[in-house]
PDB file of C-alpha atoms and ligand atoms in Angstrom:
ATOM      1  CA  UNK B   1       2.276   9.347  19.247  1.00 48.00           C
ATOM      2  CA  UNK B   2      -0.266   8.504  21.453  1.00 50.00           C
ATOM      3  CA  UNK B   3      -0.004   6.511  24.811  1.00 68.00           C
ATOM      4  CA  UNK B   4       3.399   6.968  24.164  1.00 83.00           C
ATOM      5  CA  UNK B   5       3.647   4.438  21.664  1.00 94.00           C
ATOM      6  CA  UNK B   6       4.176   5.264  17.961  1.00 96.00           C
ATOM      7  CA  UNK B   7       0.783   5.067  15.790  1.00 97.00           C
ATOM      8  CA  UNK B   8       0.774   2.717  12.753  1.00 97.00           C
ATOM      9  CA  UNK B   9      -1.316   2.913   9.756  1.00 97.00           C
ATOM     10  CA  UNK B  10      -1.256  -0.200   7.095  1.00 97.00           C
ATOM     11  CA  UNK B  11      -3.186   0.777   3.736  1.00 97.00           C
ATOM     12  CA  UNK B  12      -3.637  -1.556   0.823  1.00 97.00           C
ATOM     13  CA  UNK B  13      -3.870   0.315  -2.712  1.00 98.00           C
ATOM     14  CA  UNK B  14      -3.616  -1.732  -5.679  1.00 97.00           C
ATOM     15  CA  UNK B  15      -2.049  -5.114  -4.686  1.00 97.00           C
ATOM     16  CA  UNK B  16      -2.361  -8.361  -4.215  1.00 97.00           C
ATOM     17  CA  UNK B  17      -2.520  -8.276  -0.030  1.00 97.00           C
ATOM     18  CA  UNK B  18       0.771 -10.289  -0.060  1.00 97.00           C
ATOM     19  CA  UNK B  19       2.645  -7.674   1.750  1.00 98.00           C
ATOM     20  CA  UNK B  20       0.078  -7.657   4.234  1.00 97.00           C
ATOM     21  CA  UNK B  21       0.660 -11.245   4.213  1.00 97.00           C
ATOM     22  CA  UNK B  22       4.300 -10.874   4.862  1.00 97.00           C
ATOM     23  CA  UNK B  23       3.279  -8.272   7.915  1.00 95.00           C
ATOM     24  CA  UNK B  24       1.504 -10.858   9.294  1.00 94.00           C
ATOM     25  CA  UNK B  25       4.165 -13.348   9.020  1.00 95.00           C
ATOM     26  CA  UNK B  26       6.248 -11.393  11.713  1.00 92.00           C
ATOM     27  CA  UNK B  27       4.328 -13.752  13.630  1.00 90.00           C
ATOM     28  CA  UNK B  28       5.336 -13.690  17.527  1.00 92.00           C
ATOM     29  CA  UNK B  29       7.356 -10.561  16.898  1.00 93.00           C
ATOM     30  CA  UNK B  30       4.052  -9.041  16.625  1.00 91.00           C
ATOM     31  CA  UNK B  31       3.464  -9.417  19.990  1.00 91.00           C
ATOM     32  CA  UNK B  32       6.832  -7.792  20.817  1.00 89.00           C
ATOM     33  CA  UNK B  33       6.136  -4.845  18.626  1.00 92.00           C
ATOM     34  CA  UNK B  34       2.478  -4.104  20.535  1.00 89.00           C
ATOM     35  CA  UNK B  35       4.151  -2.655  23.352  1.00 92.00           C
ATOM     36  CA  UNK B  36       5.311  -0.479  21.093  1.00 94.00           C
ATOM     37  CA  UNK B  37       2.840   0.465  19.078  1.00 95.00           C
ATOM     38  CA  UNK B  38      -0.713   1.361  17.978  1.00 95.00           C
ATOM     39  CA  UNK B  39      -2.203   0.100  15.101  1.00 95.00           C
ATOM     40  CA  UNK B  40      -4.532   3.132  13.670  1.00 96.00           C
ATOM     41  CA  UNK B  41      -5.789   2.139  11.006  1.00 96.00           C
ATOM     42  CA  UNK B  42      -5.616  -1.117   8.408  1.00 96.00           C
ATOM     43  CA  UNK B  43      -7.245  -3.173   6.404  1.00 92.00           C
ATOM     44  CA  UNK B  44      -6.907  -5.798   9.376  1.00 89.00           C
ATOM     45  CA  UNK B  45      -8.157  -3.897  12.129  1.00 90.00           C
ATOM     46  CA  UNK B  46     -11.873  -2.330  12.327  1.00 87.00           C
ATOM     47  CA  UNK B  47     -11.068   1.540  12.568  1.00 84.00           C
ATOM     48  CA  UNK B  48     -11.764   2.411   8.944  1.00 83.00           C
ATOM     49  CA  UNK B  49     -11.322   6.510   9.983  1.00 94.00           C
ATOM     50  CA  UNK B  50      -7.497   7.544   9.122  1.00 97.00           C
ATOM     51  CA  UNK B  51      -6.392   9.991  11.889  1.00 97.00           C
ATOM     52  CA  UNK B  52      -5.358  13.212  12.148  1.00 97.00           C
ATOM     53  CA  UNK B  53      -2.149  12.257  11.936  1.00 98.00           C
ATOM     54  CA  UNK B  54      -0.347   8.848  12.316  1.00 98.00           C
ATOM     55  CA  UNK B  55       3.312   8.434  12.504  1.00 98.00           C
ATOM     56  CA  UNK B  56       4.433   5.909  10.054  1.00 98.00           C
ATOM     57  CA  UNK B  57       1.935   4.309   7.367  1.00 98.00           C
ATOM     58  CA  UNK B  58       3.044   1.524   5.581  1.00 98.00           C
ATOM     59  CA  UNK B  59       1.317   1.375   2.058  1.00 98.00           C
ATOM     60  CA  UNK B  60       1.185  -1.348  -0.320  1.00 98.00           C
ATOM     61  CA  UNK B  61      -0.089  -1.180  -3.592  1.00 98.00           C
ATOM     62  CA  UNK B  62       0.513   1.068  -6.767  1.00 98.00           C
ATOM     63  CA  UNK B  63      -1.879   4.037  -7.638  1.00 98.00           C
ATOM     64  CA  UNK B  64      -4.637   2.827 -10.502  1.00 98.00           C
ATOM     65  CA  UNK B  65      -7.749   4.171  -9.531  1.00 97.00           C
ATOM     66  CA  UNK B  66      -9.259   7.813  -9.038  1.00 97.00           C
ATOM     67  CA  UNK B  67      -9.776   6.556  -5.331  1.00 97.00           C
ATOM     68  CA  UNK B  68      -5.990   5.249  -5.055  1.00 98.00           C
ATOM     69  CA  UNK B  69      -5.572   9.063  -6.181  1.00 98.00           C
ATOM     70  CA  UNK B  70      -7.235  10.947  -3.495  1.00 98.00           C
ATOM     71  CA  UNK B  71      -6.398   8.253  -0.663  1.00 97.00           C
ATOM     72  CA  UNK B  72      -2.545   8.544  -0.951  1.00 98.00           C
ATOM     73  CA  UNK B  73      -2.804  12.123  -0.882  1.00 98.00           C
ATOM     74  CA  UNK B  74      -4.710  12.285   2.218  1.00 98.00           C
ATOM     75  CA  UNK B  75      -2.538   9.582   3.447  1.00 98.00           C
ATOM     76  CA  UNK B  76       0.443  11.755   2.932  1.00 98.00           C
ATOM     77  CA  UNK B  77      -1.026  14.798   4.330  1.00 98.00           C
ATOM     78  CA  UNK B  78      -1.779  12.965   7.264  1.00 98.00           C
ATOM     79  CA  UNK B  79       1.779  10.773   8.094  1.00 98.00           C
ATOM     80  CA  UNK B  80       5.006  12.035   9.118  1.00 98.00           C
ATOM     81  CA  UNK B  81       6.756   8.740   7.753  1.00 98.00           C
ATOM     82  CA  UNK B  82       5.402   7.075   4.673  1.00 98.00           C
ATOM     83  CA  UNK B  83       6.937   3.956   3.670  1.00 98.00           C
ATOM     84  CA  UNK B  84       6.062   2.224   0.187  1.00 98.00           C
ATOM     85  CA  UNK B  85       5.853  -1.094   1.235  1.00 98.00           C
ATOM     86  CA  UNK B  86       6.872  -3.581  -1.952  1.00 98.00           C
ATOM     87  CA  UNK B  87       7.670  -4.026  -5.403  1.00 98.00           C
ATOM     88  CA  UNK B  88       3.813  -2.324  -6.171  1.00 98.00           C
ATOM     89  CA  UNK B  89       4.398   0.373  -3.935  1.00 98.00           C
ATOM     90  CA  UNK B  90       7.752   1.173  -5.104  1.00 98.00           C
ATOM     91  CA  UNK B  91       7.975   0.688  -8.979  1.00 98.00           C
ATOM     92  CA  UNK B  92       4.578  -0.121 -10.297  1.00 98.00           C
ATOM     93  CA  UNK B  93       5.029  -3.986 -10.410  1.00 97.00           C
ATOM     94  CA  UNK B  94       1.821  -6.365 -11.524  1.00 97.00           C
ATOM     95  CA  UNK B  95      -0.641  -3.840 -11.228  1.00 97.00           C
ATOM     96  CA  UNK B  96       1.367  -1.725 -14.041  1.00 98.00           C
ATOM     97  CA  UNK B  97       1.659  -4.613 -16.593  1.00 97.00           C
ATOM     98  CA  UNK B  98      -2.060  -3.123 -17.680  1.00 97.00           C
ATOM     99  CA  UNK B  99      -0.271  -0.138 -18.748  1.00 98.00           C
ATOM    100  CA  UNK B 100       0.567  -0.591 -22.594  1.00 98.00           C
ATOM    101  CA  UNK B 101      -3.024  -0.869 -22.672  1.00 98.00           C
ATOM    102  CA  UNK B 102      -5.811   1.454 -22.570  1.00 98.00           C
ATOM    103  CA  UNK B 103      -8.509   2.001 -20.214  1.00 97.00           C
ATOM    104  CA  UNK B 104     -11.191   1.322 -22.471  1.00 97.00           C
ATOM    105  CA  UNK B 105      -9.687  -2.152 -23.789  1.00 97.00           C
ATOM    106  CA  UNK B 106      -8.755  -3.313 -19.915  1.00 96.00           C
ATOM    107  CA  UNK B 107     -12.485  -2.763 -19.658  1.00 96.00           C
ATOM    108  CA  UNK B 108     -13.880  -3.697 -22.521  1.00 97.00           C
ATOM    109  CA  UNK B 109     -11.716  -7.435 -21.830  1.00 96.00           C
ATOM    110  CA  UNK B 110     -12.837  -7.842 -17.721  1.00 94.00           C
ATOM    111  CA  UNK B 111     -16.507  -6.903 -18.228  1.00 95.00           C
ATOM    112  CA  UNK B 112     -17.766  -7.354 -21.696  1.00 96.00           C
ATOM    113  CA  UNK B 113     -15.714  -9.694 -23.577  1.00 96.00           C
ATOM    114  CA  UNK B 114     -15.052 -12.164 -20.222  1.00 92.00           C
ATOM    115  CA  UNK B 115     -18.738 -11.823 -19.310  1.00 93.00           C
ATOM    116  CA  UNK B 116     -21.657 -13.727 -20.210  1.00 92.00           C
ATOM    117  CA  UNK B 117     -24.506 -12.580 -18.085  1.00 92.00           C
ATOM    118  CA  UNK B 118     -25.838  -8.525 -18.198  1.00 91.00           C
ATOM    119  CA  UNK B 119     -22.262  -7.248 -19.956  1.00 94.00           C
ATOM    120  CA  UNK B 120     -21.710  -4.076 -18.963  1.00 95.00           C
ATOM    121  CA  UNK B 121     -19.109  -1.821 -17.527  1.00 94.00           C
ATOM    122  CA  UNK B 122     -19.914  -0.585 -13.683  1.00 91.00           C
ATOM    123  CA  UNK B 123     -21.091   2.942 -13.370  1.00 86.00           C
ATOM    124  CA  UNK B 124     -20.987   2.720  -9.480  1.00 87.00           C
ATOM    125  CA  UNK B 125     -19.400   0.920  -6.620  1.00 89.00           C
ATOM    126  CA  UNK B 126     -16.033   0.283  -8.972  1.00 90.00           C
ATOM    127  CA  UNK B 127     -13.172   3.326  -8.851  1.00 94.00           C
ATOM    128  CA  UNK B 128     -12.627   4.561 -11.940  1.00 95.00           C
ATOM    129  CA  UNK B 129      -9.182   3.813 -13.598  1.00 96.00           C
ATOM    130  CA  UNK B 130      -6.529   6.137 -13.906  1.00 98.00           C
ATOM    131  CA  UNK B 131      -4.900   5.998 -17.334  1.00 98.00           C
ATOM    132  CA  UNK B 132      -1.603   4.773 -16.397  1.00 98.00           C
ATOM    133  CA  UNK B 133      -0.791   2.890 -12.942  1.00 98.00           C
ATOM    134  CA  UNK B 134       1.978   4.915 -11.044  1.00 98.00           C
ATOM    135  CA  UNK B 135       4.102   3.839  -8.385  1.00 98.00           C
ATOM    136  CA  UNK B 136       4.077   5.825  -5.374  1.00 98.00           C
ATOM    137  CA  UNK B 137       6.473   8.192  -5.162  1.00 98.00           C
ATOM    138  CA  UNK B 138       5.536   9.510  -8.557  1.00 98.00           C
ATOM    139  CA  UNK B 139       2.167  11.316  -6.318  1.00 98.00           C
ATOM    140  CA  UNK B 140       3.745  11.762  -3.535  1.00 98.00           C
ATOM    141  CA  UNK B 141       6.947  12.372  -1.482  1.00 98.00           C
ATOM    142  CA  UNK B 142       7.961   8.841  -0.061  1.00 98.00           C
ATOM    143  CA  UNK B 143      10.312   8.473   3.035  1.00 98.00           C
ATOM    144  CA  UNK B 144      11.127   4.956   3.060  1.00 97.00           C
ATOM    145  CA  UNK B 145      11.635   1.851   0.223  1.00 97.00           C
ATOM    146  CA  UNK B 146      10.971  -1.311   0.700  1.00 97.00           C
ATOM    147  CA  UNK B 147      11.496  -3.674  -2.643  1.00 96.00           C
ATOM    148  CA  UNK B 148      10.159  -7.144  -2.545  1.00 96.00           C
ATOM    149  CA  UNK B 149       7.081  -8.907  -3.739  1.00 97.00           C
ATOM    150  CA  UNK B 150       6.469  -9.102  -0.827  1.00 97.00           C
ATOM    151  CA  UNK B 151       9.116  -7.697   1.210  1.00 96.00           C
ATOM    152  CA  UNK B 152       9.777 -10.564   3.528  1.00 95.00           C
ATOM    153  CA  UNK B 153       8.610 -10.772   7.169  1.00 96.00           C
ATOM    154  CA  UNK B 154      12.106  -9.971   8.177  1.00 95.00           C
ATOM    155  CA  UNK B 155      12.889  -6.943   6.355  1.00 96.00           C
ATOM    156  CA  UNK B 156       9.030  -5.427   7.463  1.00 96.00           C
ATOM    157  CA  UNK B 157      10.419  -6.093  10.861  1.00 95.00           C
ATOM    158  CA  UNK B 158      13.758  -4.480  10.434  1.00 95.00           C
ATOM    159  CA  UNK B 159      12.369  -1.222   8.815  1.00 96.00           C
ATOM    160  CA  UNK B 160       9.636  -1.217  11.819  1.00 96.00           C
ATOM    161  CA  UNK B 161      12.355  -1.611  14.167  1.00 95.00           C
ATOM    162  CA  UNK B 162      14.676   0.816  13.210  1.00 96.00           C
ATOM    163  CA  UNK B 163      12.155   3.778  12.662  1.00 96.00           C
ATOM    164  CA  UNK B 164      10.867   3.069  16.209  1.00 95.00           C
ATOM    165  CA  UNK B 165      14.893   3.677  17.275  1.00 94.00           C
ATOM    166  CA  UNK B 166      14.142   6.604  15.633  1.00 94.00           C
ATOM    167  CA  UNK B 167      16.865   5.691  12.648  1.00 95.00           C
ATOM    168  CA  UNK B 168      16.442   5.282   9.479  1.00 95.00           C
ATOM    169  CA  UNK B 169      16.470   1.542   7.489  1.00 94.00           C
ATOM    170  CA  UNK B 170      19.281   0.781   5.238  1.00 92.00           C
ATOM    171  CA  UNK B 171      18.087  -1.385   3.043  1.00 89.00           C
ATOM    172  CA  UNK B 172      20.286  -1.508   0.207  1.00 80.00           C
ATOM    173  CA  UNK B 173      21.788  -4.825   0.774  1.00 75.00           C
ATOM    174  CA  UNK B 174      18.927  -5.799   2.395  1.00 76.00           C
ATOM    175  CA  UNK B 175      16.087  -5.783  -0.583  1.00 78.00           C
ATOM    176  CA  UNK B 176      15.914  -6.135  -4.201  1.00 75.00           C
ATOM    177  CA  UNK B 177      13.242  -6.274  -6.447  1.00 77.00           C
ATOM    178  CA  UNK B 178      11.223  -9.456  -6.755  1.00 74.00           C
ATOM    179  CA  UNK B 179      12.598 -11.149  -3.707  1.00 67.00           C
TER     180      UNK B 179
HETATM  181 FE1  LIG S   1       1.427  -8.416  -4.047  1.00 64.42          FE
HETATM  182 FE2  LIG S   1       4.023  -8.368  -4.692  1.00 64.42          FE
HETATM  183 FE3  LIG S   1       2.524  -6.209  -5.071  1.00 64.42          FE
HETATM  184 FE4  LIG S   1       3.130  -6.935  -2.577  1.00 64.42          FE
HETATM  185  S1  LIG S   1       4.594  -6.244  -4.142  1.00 64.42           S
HETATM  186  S2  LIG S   1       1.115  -6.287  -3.327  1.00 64.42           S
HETATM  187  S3  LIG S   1       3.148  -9.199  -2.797  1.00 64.42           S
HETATM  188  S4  LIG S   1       2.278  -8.203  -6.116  1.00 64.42           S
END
């Protein structure tokens, strides 16, 4: 913690941003949870450094890249509470729907055969792909589930809330996949 409030890390693997979205949409009860606590680190604020250690990350997105790889391990190293946030997070979801397919073919389709200026793969800037997409928990120990694509506003703020009691969210009625 510091100030005494609890740090909070949003990260944004492969997705869509919608659960970011749905953060967002917690609208005044933002305002309520400031007192509360620190946002660290997130695609929506500017510190792009992750701390030493933050107390509850919320991470959206599924692992795909080499760079998904070596960020959710740090991530994990670095966060006593890790929460997969969504259907991505969770399971795999859209990102994974590339996985009957190979690399090669996924790029041959987005950058030659789509492409009709300079057709070429990237050699820089672009991660490379991993050979399968993997949901979270498969890389690393998760703490906390959230299902939903996205998970809605209400259910982000639930989960918030009760870790900040210091309990932890029971979600099985709460969430299911999809909604
Ligand atoms: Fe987007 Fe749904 Fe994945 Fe969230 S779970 S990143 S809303 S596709």
């Amino acid at each position: 913690m510091s100030n005494n409030k609890v740090t909070v890390a949003t990260v944004w693997l492969d997705g869509c941003s919608g659960c970011h979205m749905s953060l967002i949409d917690m609208d005044e009860r933002l305002i309520a949870l400031a007192s509360q606590i620190d946002v660290v680190y997130s695609p929506l604020v500017d510190n792009k450094t992750y701390p030493e250690m933050v107390d509850v990350a919320l991470v959206e997105g599924a692992i795909s890249s080499d760079e998904d790889l070596h960020k959710i391990k740090m991530i994990r190293e670095h966060t006593k509470i890790l929460v997969a946030l969504g259907d991505c997070a969770v399971a795999g979801n859209v990102p994974s729907m590339r996985n009957p397919f190979s690399v090669k073919d996924i790029m041959d389709r987005a950058y030659i055969e789509n492409v009709n200026v300079q057709p070429q793969w990237p050699d820089q800037i672009v991660p490379k792909l991993l050979p399968v997409v993997r949901p979270i928990h498969e890389v690393v120990k998760v703490d906390v589930f959230v299902q939903g694509c996205p998970p809605s506003a209400d259910t982000i703020y639930y989960v918030l809330s009760e870790l900040l009691a210091g309990r932890q969210p029971v979600l099985n009625t709460m969430t299911r996949p999809g909604a």
